[in-house]
Tab-separated table of C-alpha atoms in Angstrom:
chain	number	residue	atom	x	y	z
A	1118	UNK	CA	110.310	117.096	72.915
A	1119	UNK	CA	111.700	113.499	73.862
A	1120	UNK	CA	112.149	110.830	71.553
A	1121	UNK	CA	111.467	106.994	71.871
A	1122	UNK	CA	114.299	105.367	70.702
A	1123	UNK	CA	114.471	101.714	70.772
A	1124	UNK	CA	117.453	99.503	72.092
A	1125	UNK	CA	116.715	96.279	70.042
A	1126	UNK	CA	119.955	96.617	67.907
A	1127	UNK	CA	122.100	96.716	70.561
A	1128	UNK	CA	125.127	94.807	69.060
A	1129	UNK	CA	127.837	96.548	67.494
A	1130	UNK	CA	129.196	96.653	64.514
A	1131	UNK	CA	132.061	94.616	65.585
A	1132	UNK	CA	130.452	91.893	67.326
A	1133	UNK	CA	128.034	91.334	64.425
A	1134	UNK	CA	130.976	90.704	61.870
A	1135	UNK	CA	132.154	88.178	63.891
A	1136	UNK	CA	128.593	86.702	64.810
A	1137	UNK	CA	127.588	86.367	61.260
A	1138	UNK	CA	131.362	85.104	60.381
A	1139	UNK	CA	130.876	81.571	58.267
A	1140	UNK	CA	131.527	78.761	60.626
A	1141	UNK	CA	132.532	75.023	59.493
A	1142	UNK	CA	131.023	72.234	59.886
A	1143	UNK	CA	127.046	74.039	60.570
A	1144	UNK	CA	126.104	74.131	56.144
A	1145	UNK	CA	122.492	73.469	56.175
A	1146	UNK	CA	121.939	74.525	59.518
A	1147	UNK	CA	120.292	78.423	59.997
A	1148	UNK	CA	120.450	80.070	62.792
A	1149	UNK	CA	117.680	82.422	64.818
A	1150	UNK	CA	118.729	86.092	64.129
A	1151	UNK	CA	116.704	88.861	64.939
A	1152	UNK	CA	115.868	90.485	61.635
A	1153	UNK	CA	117.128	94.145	63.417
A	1154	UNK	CA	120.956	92.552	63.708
A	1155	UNK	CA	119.947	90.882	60.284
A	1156	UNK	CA	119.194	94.409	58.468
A	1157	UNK	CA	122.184	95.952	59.870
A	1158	UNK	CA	124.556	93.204	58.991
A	1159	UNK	CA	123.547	93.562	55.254
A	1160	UNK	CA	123.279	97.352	54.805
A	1161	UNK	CA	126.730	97.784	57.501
A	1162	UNK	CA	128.750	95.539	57.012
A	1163	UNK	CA	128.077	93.232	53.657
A	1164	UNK	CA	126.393	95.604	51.107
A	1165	UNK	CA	129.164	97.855	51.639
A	1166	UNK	CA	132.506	96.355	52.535
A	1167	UNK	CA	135.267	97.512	50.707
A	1168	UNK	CA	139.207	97.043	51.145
A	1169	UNK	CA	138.979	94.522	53.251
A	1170	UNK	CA	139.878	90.285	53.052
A	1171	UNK	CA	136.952	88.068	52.427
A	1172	UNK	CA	136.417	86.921	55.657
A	1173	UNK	CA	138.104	89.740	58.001
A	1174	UNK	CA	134.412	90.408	59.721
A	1175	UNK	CA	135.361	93.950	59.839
A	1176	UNK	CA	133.193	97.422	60.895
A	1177	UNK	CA	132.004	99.378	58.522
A	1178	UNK	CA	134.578	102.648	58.628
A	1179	UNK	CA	133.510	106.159	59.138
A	1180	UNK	CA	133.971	106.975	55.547
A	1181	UNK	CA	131.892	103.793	54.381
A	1182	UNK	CA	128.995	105.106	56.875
A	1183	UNK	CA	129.170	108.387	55.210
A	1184	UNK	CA	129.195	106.830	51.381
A	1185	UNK	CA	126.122	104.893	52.388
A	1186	UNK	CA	124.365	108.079	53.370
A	1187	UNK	CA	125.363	109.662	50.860
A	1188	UNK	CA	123.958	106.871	49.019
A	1189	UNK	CA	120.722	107.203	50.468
A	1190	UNK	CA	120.471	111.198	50.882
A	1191	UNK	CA	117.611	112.894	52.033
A	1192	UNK	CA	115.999	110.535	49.510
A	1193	UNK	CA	115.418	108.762	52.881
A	1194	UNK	CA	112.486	111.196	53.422
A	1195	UNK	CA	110.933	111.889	49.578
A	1196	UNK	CA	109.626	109.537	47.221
A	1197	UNK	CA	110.894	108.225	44.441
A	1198	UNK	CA	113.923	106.085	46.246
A	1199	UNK	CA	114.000	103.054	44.553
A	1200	UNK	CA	117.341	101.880	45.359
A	1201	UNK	CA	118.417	98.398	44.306
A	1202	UNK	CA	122.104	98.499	43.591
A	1203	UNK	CA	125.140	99.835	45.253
A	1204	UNK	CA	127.374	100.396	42.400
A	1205	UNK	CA	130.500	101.251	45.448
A	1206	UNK	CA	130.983	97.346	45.832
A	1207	UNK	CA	133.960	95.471	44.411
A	1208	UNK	CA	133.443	92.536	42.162
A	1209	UNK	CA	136.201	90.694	43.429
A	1210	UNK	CA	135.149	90.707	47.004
A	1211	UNK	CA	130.653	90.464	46.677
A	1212	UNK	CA	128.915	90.807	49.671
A	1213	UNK	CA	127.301	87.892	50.785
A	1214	UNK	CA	124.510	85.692	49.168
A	1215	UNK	CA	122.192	86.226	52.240
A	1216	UNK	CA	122.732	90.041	52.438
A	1217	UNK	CA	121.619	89.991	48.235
A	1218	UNK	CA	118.726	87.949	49.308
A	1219	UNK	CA	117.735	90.024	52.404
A	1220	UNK	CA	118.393	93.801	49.840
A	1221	UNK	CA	115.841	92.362	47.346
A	1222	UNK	CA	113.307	91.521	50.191
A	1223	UNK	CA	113.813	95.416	51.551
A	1224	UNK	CA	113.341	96.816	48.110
A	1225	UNK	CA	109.913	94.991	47.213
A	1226	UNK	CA	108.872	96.726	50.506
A	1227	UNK	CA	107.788	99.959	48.499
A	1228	UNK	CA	104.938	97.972	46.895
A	1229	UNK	CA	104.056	97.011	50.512
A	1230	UNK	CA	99.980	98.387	51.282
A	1231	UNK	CA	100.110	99.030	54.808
A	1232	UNK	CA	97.159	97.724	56.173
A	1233	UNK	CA	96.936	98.683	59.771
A	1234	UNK	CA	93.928	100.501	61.626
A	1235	UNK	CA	93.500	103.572	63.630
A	1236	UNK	CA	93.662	101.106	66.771
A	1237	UNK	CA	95.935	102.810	69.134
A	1238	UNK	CA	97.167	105.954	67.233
A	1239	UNK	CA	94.923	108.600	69.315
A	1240	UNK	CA	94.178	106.431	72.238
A	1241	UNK	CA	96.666	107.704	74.600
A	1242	UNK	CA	96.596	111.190	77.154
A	1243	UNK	CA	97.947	113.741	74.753
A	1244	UNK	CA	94.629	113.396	72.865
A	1245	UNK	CA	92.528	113.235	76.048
A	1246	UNK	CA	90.465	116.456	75.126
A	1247	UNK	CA	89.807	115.795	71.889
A	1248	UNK	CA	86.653	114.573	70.861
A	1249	UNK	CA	85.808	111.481	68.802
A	1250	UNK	CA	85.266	113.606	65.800
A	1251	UNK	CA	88.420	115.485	66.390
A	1252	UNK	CA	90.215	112.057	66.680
A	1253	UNK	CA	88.806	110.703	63.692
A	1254	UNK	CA	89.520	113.851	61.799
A	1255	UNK	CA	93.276	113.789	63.017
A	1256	UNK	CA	93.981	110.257	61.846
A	1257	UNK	CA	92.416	110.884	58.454
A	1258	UNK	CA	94.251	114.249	58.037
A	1259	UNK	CA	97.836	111.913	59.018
A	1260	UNK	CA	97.290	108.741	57.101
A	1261	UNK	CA	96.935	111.566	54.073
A	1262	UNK	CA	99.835	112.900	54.492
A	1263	UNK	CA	101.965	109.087	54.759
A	1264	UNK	CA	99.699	106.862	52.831
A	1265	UNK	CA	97.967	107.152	49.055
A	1266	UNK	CA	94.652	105.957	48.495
A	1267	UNK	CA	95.849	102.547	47.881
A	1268	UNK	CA	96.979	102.722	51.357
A	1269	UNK	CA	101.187	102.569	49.786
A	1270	UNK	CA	103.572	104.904	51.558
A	1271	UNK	CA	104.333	107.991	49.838
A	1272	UNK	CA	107.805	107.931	50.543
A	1273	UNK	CA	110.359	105.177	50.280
A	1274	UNK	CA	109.338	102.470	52.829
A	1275	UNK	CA	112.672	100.322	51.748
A	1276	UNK	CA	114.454	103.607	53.022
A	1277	UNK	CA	112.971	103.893	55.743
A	1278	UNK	CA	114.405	100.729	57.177
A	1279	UNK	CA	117.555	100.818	55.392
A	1280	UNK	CA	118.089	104.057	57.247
A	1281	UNK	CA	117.047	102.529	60.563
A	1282	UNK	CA	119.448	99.668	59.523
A	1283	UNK	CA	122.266	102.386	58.590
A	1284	UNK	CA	121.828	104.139	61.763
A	1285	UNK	CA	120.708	101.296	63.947
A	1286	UNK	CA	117.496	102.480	65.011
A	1287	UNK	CA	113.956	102.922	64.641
A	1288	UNK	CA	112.035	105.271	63.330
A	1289	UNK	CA	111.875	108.184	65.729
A	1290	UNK	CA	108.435	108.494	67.686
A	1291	UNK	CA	107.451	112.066	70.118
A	1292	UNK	CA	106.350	111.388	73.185
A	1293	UNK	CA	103.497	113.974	72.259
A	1294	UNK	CA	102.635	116.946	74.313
A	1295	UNK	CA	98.649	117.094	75.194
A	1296	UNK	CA	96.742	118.783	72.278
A	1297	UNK	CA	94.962	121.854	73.817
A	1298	UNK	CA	91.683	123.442	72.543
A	1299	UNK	CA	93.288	126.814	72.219
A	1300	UNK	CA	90.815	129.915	71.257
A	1301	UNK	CA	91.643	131.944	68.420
A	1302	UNK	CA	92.822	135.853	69.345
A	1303	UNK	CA	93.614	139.097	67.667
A	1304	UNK	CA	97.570	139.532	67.905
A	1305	UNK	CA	97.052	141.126	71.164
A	1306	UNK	CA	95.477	138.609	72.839
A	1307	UNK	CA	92.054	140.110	72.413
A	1308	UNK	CA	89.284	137.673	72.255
A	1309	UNK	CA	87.705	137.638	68.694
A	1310	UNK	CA	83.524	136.955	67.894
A	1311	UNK	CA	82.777	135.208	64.530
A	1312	UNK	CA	79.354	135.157	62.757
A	1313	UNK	CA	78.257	134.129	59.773
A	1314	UNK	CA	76.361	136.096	57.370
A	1315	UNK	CA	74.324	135.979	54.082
A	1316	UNK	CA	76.216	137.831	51.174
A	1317	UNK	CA	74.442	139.075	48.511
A	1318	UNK	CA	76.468	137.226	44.651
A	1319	UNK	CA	74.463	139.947	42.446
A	1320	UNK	CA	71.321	139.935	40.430
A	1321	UNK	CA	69.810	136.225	39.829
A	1322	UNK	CA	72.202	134.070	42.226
A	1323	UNK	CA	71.660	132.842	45.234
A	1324	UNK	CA	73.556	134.215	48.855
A	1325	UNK	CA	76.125	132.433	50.040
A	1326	UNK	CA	77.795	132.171	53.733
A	1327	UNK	CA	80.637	134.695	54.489
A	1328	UNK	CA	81.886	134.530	58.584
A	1329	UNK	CA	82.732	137.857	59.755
A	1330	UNK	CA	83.425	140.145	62.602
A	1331	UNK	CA	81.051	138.670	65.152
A	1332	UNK	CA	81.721	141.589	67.941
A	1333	UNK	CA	79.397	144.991	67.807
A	1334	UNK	CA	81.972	147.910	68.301
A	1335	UNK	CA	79.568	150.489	69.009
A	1336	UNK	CA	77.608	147.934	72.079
A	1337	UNK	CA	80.814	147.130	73.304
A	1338	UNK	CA	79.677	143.311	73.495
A	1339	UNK	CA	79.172	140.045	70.391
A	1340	UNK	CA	76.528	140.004	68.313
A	1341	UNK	CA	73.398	137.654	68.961
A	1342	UNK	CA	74.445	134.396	68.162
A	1343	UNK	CA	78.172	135.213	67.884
A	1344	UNK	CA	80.738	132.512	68.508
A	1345	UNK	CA	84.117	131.908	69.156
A	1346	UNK	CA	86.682	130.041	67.261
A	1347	UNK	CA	89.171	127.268	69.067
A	1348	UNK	CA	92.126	125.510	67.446
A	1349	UNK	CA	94.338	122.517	68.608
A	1350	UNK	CA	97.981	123.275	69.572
A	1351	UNK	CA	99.779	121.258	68.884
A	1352	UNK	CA	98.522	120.273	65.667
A	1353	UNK	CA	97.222	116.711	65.520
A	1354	UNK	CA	97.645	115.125	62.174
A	1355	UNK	CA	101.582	115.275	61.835
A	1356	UNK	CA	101.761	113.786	65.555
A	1357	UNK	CA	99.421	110.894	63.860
A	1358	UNK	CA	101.587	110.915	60.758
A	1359	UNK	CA	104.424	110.052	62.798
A	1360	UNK	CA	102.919	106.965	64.483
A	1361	UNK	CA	101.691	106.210	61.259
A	1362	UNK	CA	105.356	105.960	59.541
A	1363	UNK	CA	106.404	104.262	62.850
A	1364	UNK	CA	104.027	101.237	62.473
A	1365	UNK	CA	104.881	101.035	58.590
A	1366	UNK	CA	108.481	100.533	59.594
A	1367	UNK	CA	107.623	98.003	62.179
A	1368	UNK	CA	105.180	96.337	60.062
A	1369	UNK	CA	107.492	96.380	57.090
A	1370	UNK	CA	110.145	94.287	59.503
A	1371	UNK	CA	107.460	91.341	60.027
A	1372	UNK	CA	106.644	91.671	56.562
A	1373	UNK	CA	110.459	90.925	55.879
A	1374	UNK	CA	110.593	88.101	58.845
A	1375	UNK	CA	108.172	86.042	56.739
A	1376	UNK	CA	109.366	87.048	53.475
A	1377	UNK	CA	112.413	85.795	54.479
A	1378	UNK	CA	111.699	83.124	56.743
A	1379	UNK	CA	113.125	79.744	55.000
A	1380	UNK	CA	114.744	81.894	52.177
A	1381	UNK	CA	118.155	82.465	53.522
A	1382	UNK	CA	120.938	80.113	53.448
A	1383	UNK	CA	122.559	80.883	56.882
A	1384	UNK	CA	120.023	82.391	58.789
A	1385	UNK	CA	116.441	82.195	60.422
A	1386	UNK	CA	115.105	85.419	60.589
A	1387	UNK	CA	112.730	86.037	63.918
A	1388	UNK	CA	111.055	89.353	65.168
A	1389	UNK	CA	112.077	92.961	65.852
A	1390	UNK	CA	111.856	92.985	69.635
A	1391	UNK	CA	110.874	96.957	68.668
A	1392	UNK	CA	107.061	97.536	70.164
A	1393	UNK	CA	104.400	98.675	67.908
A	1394	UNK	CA	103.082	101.471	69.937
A	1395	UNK	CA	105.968	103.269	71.795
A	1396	UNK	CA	103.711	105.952	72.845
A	1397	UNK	CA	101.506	103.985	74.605
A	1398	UNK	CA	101.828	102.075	78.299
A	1399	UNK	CA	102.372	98.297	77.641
A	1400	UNK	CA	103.506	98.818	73.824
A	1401	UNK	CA	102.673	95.579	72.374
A	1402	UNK	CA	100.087	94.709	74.292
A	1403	UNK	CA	97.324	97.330	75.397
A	1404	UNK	CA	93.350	96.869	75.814
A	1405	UNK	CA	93.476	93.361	75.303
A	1406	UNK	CA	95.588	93.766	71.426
A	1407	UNK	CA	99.162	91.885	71.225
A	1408	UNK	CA	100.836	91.654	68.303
């Protein structure tokens, strides 16, 4: 299955310590950083530096890397991550002011309701024989499994994009096979009949439905009014569920450009150059939408 992995944080470690290195003579002046480069300057390189000189700008070492997922865990996919402090940093040597700044932004993120549509989610070829029902069905059975009824993410959204800070990318996205209408068989690959048939509940209550065996043995050949029985391969809903976390990251990083936007002392944040749907031709702009 191939993955859509984005290039927008394409600077290294390296280059961004020395890019977001304090110059002289430019106090009161921010500069335009994308918020990508932003993220992964705080959560590589500031919110974790250790044994190193004030200023030295270096990368974050292997074993830092490894602390900080550590740090995070596979917390990065339950709920419950609250995060908040990093209790590895030295007090002689704090990170700085604008990395504290853009860490509190991230963590108000899990309060975040994610307000986006079903625009785009099942528009695209691998849900080309599906019908409109089936669609609709799909997207409710995904957003279920990402989003409460509030419409909050069930898991930690400020993990989610520390992680994609930590790692420097996005949220992973499937290029999704087509969904097939595939009909239901026996083990052997023998066709199978379903009907449906009043069963008796006992003396005084009513019948109820029960489907059963729609194929008569002894005629060789289904029932009257027999049917068969399809199912979609692959599944639907956790393809949805994907593109569903995928736009709460994304949306989550503009929530954090305006958040931010004036709040930092050093820096302008500006957009994630990351598309909002990677599965689909165009990405940010298709059937007349841009974002």
């Amino acid at each position: 299955m191939e993955i859509w992995e984005a290039s927008h944080v394409a600077t290294d470690t390296h280059s961004l310590a020395s890019q977001f290195r304090r110059t002289p003579g430019c106090a009161g002046v921010r500069r335009p950083v994308c918020i990508d480069d932003l993220l992964t300057w705080a959560y590589r390189i500031e919110l974790v530096r250790r044994d190193r000189p004030e200023e030295g700008g270096g990368a974050m070492r292997s074993s830092d890397t490894l602390a900080m997922l550590r740090a995070l865990g596979t917390r990065v996919q339950l709920s419950g991550w609250v995060g908040g402090g990093f209790a590895f940093l030295e007090e002689a040597n704090p990170p700085d002011a604008d990395a504290l700044r853009i860490n509190a932004a991230v963590q108000r993120l899990d309060d975040l309701v994610i307000d986006r549509d079903a625009v785009g989610m099942t528009d695209d070829a691998a849900f080309a024989e599906m019908s409109a029902e089936e669609r609709d069905a799909a997207y409710a059975a995904g957003r279920a499994r990402v989003l409460d009824a509030d419409g909050r993410f069930r898991s930690s959204l400020a993990a989610f994009v520390i992680a994609g800070a930590v790692l420097r990318r996005p949220r992973p996205v499937r290029l999704a096979e087509p969904v097939k209408r595939v009909e239901v068989a026996a083990p052997n690959g023998t066709r199978m009949w379903f009907r449906t048939v009043m069963q008796s509940a006992g003396a005084g209550r009513p019948a109820f439905p029960v489907e059963v065996s729609g194929f008569n043995h002894s005629r060789q050949r289904p029932y009257p009014g027999a049917y068969r029985k399809f199912r979609l391969e692959p599944a639907p809903a956790p393809i949805v569920a994907e593109r569903i976390e995928y736009q709460a990251w994304r949306y989550a990083l503009d929530v954090l450009v305006a958040d931010l936007s004036d709040a930092l002392e050093r820096f302008q944040p500006i957009a994630s150059r990351a598309p909002w749907w990677p599965w689909l031709p165009g990405g940010d702009e298709f059937e007349g939408i841009t974002v």
